[in-house]
Amino acid sequence: MLGLWLHDWRRPRGQKCSFWGTQPMAEALATLLRPRYLDLLVSSPALPLPEGSLNPEPEPLERFGRRFPLAPGRCLEEYGAFYVGGSGTSSNSDLDPDLSRLLLGWAPERPFSSCCPDTGQTHDEGARAGRLRARRHYLVERARDARVVGLLVGTLGVARHREALAHLRNLTRAAGKHSYVLALGRPTPPKLANFPEVDVFVLLACPLGALALQPSGSFFQPILSPCELEAACNPAWPSLGLAPHLTHYADLLPGSPFHVPLPPPESELWDTPDVSLITGELRSLSAWKPSNDAGCSALTPRPQLDLVESSPAASFLSSRSWQGLQPHLGQTPVTGAVSGRRGIAIAYEDEGNS
């Protein structure tokens, strides 16, 4: 029987601490369990190594924001998992980002259980993993239906973030979508509510810095991971049941074993029709085909024989019932200027003391 010991880097009662201070406890627990398991590993968060420490040999596998010291010839899909972490004070454990990443990426056919240190209760996470996968399918469908995508820059210090941003912009352009790059710091509902024309947002951040799943009604539009946008916009990407769940955007870039290049514009994959599972409408991935004249690629002919710039923000504004104050230039009579009221709103000069 193969087992895997996953260790959280939180103290009981949810207090944050360094993994290096709690590693001896994890090793002691693993020592007690090793006689019952043929192969048991202790994973650790993929945090920067302390100064002066040597890189372990062989190099551990890094997935889901964690390091797994696999033996040669072993693969992660062979292991079941037992997660120790979280807090009993949490009202909804589905919002735990660390556990959610593991449940989404773990092999569905392998067992996965968890234990809360505060209460000592253990749970079979099969049902929760099914809910998270169903939500992921829904987010991919939302991304396929979206016309405007907001790319949230959540990191400026992680390696290859510029290359990943260029990859996501090229991905949305190839799928016939418009994209905006937004650097807003940590995303919050009030910040993102200022962009009502954006259909979905994609957070570009390191695996440990990704947002937890938000309660319903928190954000006006969903926030996706780069892997979910790749699944929605790249027709060559494997189906969700076969594709891996990647938490690091570097795994989507050229040079990674998981990288899937975009098919050429003349490929038949772009012409495959699809039906939205949300709206029920027929949709097709319209590949972006470069024009001979780059200056006319954003111009659209109108019946009045004039050329206007096609903008998703302008289209969204024209669809609204209220578009702001109407000046009505030349449609109102001309009157002379008159003296208005003087003072402040709480007490104008022409008002009585009462």
Coordinates of C-alpha atoms in Angstrom, one line a residue:
M1 CA 0.0 0.0 0.0
L2 CA 1.3 3.4 -0.9
G3 CA 0.7 6.4 1.4
L4 CA 1.7 10.0 1.3
W5 CA 1.9 12.4 4.3
L6 CA 1.0 16.0 3.5
H7 CA 1.8 18.6 6.2
D8 CA 0.3 22.0 6.6
W9 CA 2.5 25.0 7.7
R10 CA -0.1 26.3 10.2
R11 CA -0.1 25.9 14.0
P12 CA -3.3 24.8 15.7
R13 CA -5.9 27.5 15.9
G14 CA -4.9 28.8 12.5
Q15 CA -1.8 30.8 13.5
K16 CA 0.7 31.2 10.7
C17 CA 4.2 30.0 11.3
S18 CA 7.3 28.7 9.4
F19 CA 7.3 25.2 8.1
W20 CA 10.8 24.7 9.3
G21 CA 9.6 25.1 12.9
T22 CA 7.0 22.3 12.6
Q23 CA 9.0 19.9 10.4
P24 CA 10.2 17.8 13.3
M25 CA 6.6 17.2 14.3
A26 CA 5.7 16.0 10.8
E27 CA 8.8 13.7 10.7
A28 CA 7.8 12.2 14.1
L29 CA 4.3 11.5 12.9
A30 CA 5.6 10.0 9.7
T31 CA 8.0 7.7 11.7
L32 CA 5.0 6.3 13.6
L33 CA 3.1 5.6 10.3
R34 CA 6.0 4.1 8.3
P35 CA 5.6 0.6 9.7
R36 CA 2.1 0.5 8.3
Y37 CA 2.9 1.8 4.8
L38 CA 5.2 0.5 2.1
D39 CA 6.2 3.9 0.9
L40 CA 5.5 7.1 2.9
L41 CA 6.7 10.6 2.0
V42 CA 6.5 14.0 3.8
S43 CA 5.8 16.9 1.5
S44 CA 6.7 20.5 2.2
P45 CA 5.5 23.8 0.8
A46 CA 7.7 25.1 -2.0
L47 CA 9.0 28.0 0.1
P48 CA 12.5 29.5 -0.5
L49 CA 15.1 27.4 1.2
P50 CA 16.9 29.0 4.3
E51 CA 20.2 30.6 3.8
G52 CA 23.1 28.2 3.9
S53 CA 21.0 25.1 3.2
L54 CA 22.0 22.7 0.4
N55 CA 19.6 21.6 -2.3
P56 CA 18.4 18.0 -1.7
E57 CA 19.5 15.3 -4.0
P58 CA 17.8 14.1 -6.0
E59 CA 15.8 17.2 -6.8
P60 CA 12.2 16.8 -5.4
L61 CA 9.2 17.1 -7.6
E62 CA 7.5 20.5 -7.3
R63 CA 3.7 20.4 -7.9
F64 CA 0.7 22.3 -6.5
G65 CA 3.0 24.7 -4.6
R66 CA 4.7 21.8 -2.8
R67 CA 7.8 19.7 -3.0
F68 CA 7.5 15.9 -3.1
P69 CA 10.8 13.8 -2.5
L70 CA 9.9 11.0 -4.8
A71 CA 12.2 8.0 -5.2
P72 CA 13.6 7.3 -8.7
G73 CA 11.0 5.4 -10.8
R74 CA 8.0 6.7 -8.7
C75 CA 5.3 9.1 -9.9
L76 CA 2.9 11.1 -7.8
E77 CA -0.2 9.5 -9.4
E78 CA 0.7 6.2 -7.5
Y79 CA 0.1 7.8 -4.1
G80 CA -2.8 8.4 -1.9
A81 CA -2.8 11.4 0.4
F82 CA -3.4 12.3 4.0
Y83 CA -3.5 16.0 4.7
V84 CA -2.9 17.4 8.2
G85 CA -3.8 21.1 8.6
G86 CA -6.5 23.6 8.6
S87 CA -8.4 25.0 11.6
G88 CA -11.6 23.9 13.4
T89 CA -12.7 27.5 13.6
S90 CA -13.0 27.8 9.8
S91 CA -16.7 27.9 8.8
N92 CA -16.1 26.5 5.3
S93 CA -13.1 24.3 4.6
D94 CA -13.7 24.5 0.9
L95 CA -12.2 28.0 1.0
D96 CA -8.8 26.7 2.2
P97 CA -6.5 27.5 -0.8
D98 CA -3.8 24.9 0.1
L99 CA -6.2 22.0 0.4
S100 CA -8.1 23.1 -2.7
R101 CA -5.0 23.1 -4.8
L102 CA -4.2 19.5 -3.7
L103 CA -7.7 18.2 -4.2
L104 CA -8.0 19.7 -7.7
G105 CA -4.6 18.3 -8.8
W106 CA -4.7 14.9 -7.1
A107 CA -5.5 11.8 -9.1
P108 CA -9.3 11.2 -8.8
E109 CA -8.9 7.5 -8.5
R110 CA -6.5 7.7 -5.5
P111 CA -7.8 8.1 -1.9
F112 CA -7.4 11.5 -0.2
S113 CA -8.2 12.1 3.5
S114 CA -7.6 15.0 5.8
C115 CA -7.3 15.6 9.6
C116 CA -7.9 18.8 11.5
P117 CA -5.4 19.3 14.3
D118 CA -7.8 21.4 16.4
T119 CA -10.5 18.7 16.6
G120 CA -8.6 15.5 15.6
Q121 CA -11.4 14.6 13.2
T122 CA -10.6 12.9 9.9
H123 CA -12.6 13.3 6.7
D124 CA -12.7 11.5 3.3
E125 CA -12.2 14.3 0.8
G126 CA -13.7 12.5 -2.2
A127 CA -17.0 14.5 -2.2
R128 CA -15.3 17.8 -1.7
A129 CA -12.9 17.1 -4.5
G130 CA -15.9 16.4 -6.8
R131 CA -17.4 19.8 -5.9
L132 CA -14.1 21.6 -6.6
R133 CA -13.8 19.9 -10.0
A134 CA -17.4 20.8 -10.9
R135 CA -16.6 24.4 -10.0
R136 CA -13.5 24.3 -12.2
H137 CA -15.6 23.0 -15.1
Y138 CA -18.0 25.9 -14.6
L139 CA -15.2 28.5 -14.5
V140 CA -13.8 27.1 -17.8
E141 CA -17.2 27.5 -19.4
R142 CA -17.4 31.1 -18.2
A143 CA -14.0 31.8 -19.7
R144 CA -15.2 30.3 -23.0
D145 CA -18.3 32.5 -23.1
A146 CA -16.3 35.6 -22.1
R147 CA -15.5 38.3 -24.6
V148 CA -13.4 40.5 -22.4
V149 CA -10.8 39.1 -20.0
G150 CA -9.0 41.0 -17.3
L151 CA -5.4 39.8 -16.5
L152 CA -4.6 40.6 -12.9
V153 CA -0.9 41.0 -12.3
G154 CA -0.5 39.5 -8.8
T155 CA 3.3 39.2 -8.8
L156 CA 6.2 41.3 -10.1
G157 CA 9.1 39.4 -8.5
V158 CA 8.5 35.7 -9.6
A159 CA 10.6 34.5 -12.4
R160 CA 9.1 34.6 -16.0
H161 CA 6.1 36.6 -15.0
R162 CA 6.5 38.9 -18.0
E163 CA 6.7 35.9 -20.3
A164 CA 3.6 34.4 -18.7
L165 CA 1.7 37.7 -19.2
A166 CA 2.7 37.8 -22.9
H167 CA 1.6 34.2 -23.2
L168 CA -1.9 34.9 -21.7
R169 CA -2.4 38.0 -23.9
N170 CA -1.5 36.0 -27.0
L171 CA -3.8 33.2 -25.8
T172 CA -6.8 35.5 -25.5
R173 CA -6.1 37.3 -28.8
A174 CA -5.9 33.9 -30.6
A175 CA -9.3 32.9 -29.2
G176 CA -10.9 36.2 -30.5
K177 CA -11.2 37.8 -27.0
H178 CA -10.1 41.2 -25.8
S179 CA -7.8 41.4 -22.7
Y180 CA -6.9 44.2 -20.3
V181 CA -3.8 44.0 -18.0
L182 CA -4.6 45.3 -14.5
A183 CA -2.1 45.9 -11.7
L184 CA -4.3 46.5 -8.6
G185 CA -2.4 44.9 -5.8
R186 CA -4.4 42.3 -4.0
P187 CA -7.8 41.8 -5.8
T188 CA -10.8 42.9 -3.7
P189 CA -14.5 43.1 -4.8
P190 CA -14.6 46.9 -4.7
K191 CA -11.5 47.2 -6.9
L192 CA -12.8 44.7 -9.5
A193 CA -16.3 46.3 -9.5
N194 CA -14.8 49.3 -11.3
F195 CA -14.5 47.2 -14.5
P196 CA -18.1 46.0 -15.2
E197 CA -17.3 45.3 -18.9
V198 CA -14.8 42.5 -17.9
D199 CA -16.5 39.1 -18.1
V200 CA -13.8 37.1 -16.2
F201 CA -10.6 37.8 -14.4
V202 CA -7.4 35.7 -14.5
L203 CA -4.9 36.1 -11.5
L204 CA -1.3 35.7 -12.5
A205 CA 0.5 34.9 -9.2
C206 CA 2.8 32.3 -7.6
P207 CA 1.1 29.1 -6.5
L208 CA 1.2 30.0 -2.8
G209 CA -0.1 33.5 -3.5
A210 CA -3.3 32.5 -5.4
L211 CA -6.6 33.4 -3.9
A212 CA -8.8 31.0 -2.1
L213 CA -12.2 30.1 -3.4
Q214 CA -14.5 33.0 -2.6
P215 CA -18.0 32.7 -1.2
S216 CA -20.8 33.3 -3.6
G217 CA -21.7 36.9 -4.0
S218 CA -18.2 38.1 -3.0
F219 CA -16.8 39.1 -6.4
F220 CA -19.1 40.3 -9.2
Q221 CA -17.1 38.2 -11.8
P222 CA -15.2 35.0 -11.2
I223 CA -11.4 34.9 -10.9
L224 CA -9.7 32.1 -12.8
S225 CA -6.2 30.6 -12.7
P226 CA -4.0 30.7 -15.8
C227 CA -4.5 26.9 -16.3
E228 CA -8.3 27.4 -16.5
L229 CA -7.8 30.1 -19.1
E230 CA -5.5 27.8 -21.1
A231 CA -8.2 25.1 -21.0
A232 CA -10.8 27.6 -22.3
C233 CA -8.8 29.3 -25.1
N234 CA -6.4 26.6 -26.4
P235 CA -8.3 24.1 -28.6
A236 CA -5.3 21.8 -28.5
W237 CA -5.4 21.5 -24.7
P238 CA -6.6 18.1 -23.4
S239 CA -10.1 17.7 -22.1
L240 CA -10.6 18.6 -18.4
G241 CA -10.8 14.9 -17.4
L242 CA -7.4 14.2 -18.9
A243 CA -5.5 17.5 -18.5
P244 CA -3.5 18.1 -15.3
H245 CA -4.3 20.9 -13.0
L246 CA -1.3 23.2 -13.0
T247 CA -1.0 25.8 -10.2
H248 CA 2.2 27.5 -11.5
Y249 CA 2.0 29.6 -14.6
A250 CA 5.6 28.6 -15.6
D251 CA 4.2 25.1 -16.4
L252 CA 2.2 26.6 -19.3
L253 CA 5.3 28.2 -20.9
P254 CA 7.6 26.8 -23.6
G255 CA 10.2 24.5 -22.1
S256 CA 7.8 22.9 -19.6
P257 CA 6.7 19.2 -20.2
F258 CA 3.1 20.4 -19.9
H259 CA 3.3 23.2 -22.5
V260 CA 0.8 22.8 -25.4
P261 CA 1.5 25.2 -28.3
L262 CA -1.4 27.0 -29.9
P263 CA -2.5 25.4 -33.2
P264 CA -1.9 27.5 -36.4
P265 CA -4.8 29.8 -37.5
E266 CA -5.6 27.5 -40.4
S267 CA -6.0 24.5 -38.2
E268 CA -9.4 22.7 -38.1
L269 CA -9.4 22.9 -34.3
W270 CA -10.4 26.5 -34.5
D271 CA -13.5 25.7 -36.6
T272 CA -14.9 23.0 -34.2
P273 CA -18.3 24.2 -33.1
D274 CA -19.2 24.1 -29.4
V275 CA -22.3 24.7 -27.3
S276 CA -22.2 26.7 -24.1
L277 CA -23.3 24.7 -21.1
I278 CA -24.3 28.0 -19.4
T279 CA -26.3 29.9 -22.1
G280 CA -27.1 27.0 -24.5
E281 CA -25.8 29.1 -27.4
L282 CA -23.6 27.8 -30.2
R283 CA -20.1 29.2 -30.1
S284 CA -17.0 28.8 -32.1
L285 CA -13.4 29.6 -31.4
S286 CA -12.6 32.3 -34.0
A287 CA -8.9 32.3 -34.4
W288 CA -7.1 35.6 -34.8
K289 CA -5.7 35.8 -38.3
P290 CA -3.2 38.5 -39.0
S291 CA -4.1 41.1 -41.7
N292 CA -1.7 42.3 -44.4
D293 CA -2.3 45.9 -43.1
A294 CA -1.8 46.0 -39.4
G295 CA -3.2 49.5 -39.1
C296 CA -6.7 48.4 -40.3
S297 CA -7.0 45.3 -38.0
A298 CA -9.0 47.2 -35.4
L299 CA -11.4 49.0 -37.8
T300 CA -14.9 47.9 -38.5
P301 CA -17.0 49.2 -41.5
R302 CA -20.4 50.6 -40.6
P303 CA -23.5 51.2 -42.9
Q304 CA -22.7 55.0 -43.0
L305 CA -19.5 54.1 -44.8
D306 CA -17.4 55.5 -41.9
L307 CA -14.7 53.6 -40.0
V308 CA -14.8 53.5 -36.2
E309 CA -12.6 51.7 -33.7
S310 CA -14.1 48.5 -32.3
S311 CA -13.9 48.7 -28.5
P312 CA -15.4 46.3 -25.9
A313 CA -15.8 49.1 -23.4
A314 CA -17.8 51.2 -26.0
S315 CA -20.0 48.2 -26.8
F316 CA -20.7 47.7 -23.2
L317 CA -21.6 51.4 -22.7
S318 CA -24.0 51.4 -25.7
S319 CA -25.8 48.4 -24.2
R320 CA -26.5 50.2 -20.9
S321 CA -29.9 51.9 -20.3
W322 CA -28.3 54.9 -18.7
Q323 CA -25.1 56.3 -20.4
G324 CA -24.6 59.4 -18.3
L325 CA -25.8 63.0 -18.7
Q326 CA -26.9 64.0 -22.2
P327 CA -25.6 67.4 -23.3
H328 CA -28.2 67.9 -26.1
L329 CA -25.9 70.4 -27.9
G330 CA -27.9 72.8 -30.1
Q331 CA -31.3 71.4 -28.9
T332 CA -32.0 73.8 -26.0
P333 CA -32.8 77.6 -26.2
V334 CA -29.9 80.0 -25.5
T335 CA -30.4 82.1 -22.3
G336 CA -28.3 84.7 -20.6
A337 CA -26.2 83.9 -17.5
V338 CA -27.9 84.8 -14.2
S339 CA -26.5 85.1 -10.7
G340 CA -26.9 81.9 -8.7
R341 CA -27.2 81.2 -5.0
R342 CA -24.4 82.1 -2.7
G343 CA -23.2 80.3 0.3
I344 CA -22.9 76.6 1.3
A345 CA -25.5 73.9 1.0
I346 CA -26.3 73.9 4.7
A347 CA -27.1 77.7 4.7
Y348 CA -27.5 79.9 1.6
E349 CA -27.5 83.6 2.0
D350 CA -31.0 84.0 0.7
E351 CA -32.4 81.6 3.3
G352 CA -33.7 82.7 6.6
N353 CA -32.0 82.0 9.9
S354 CA -34.8 79.5 10.8

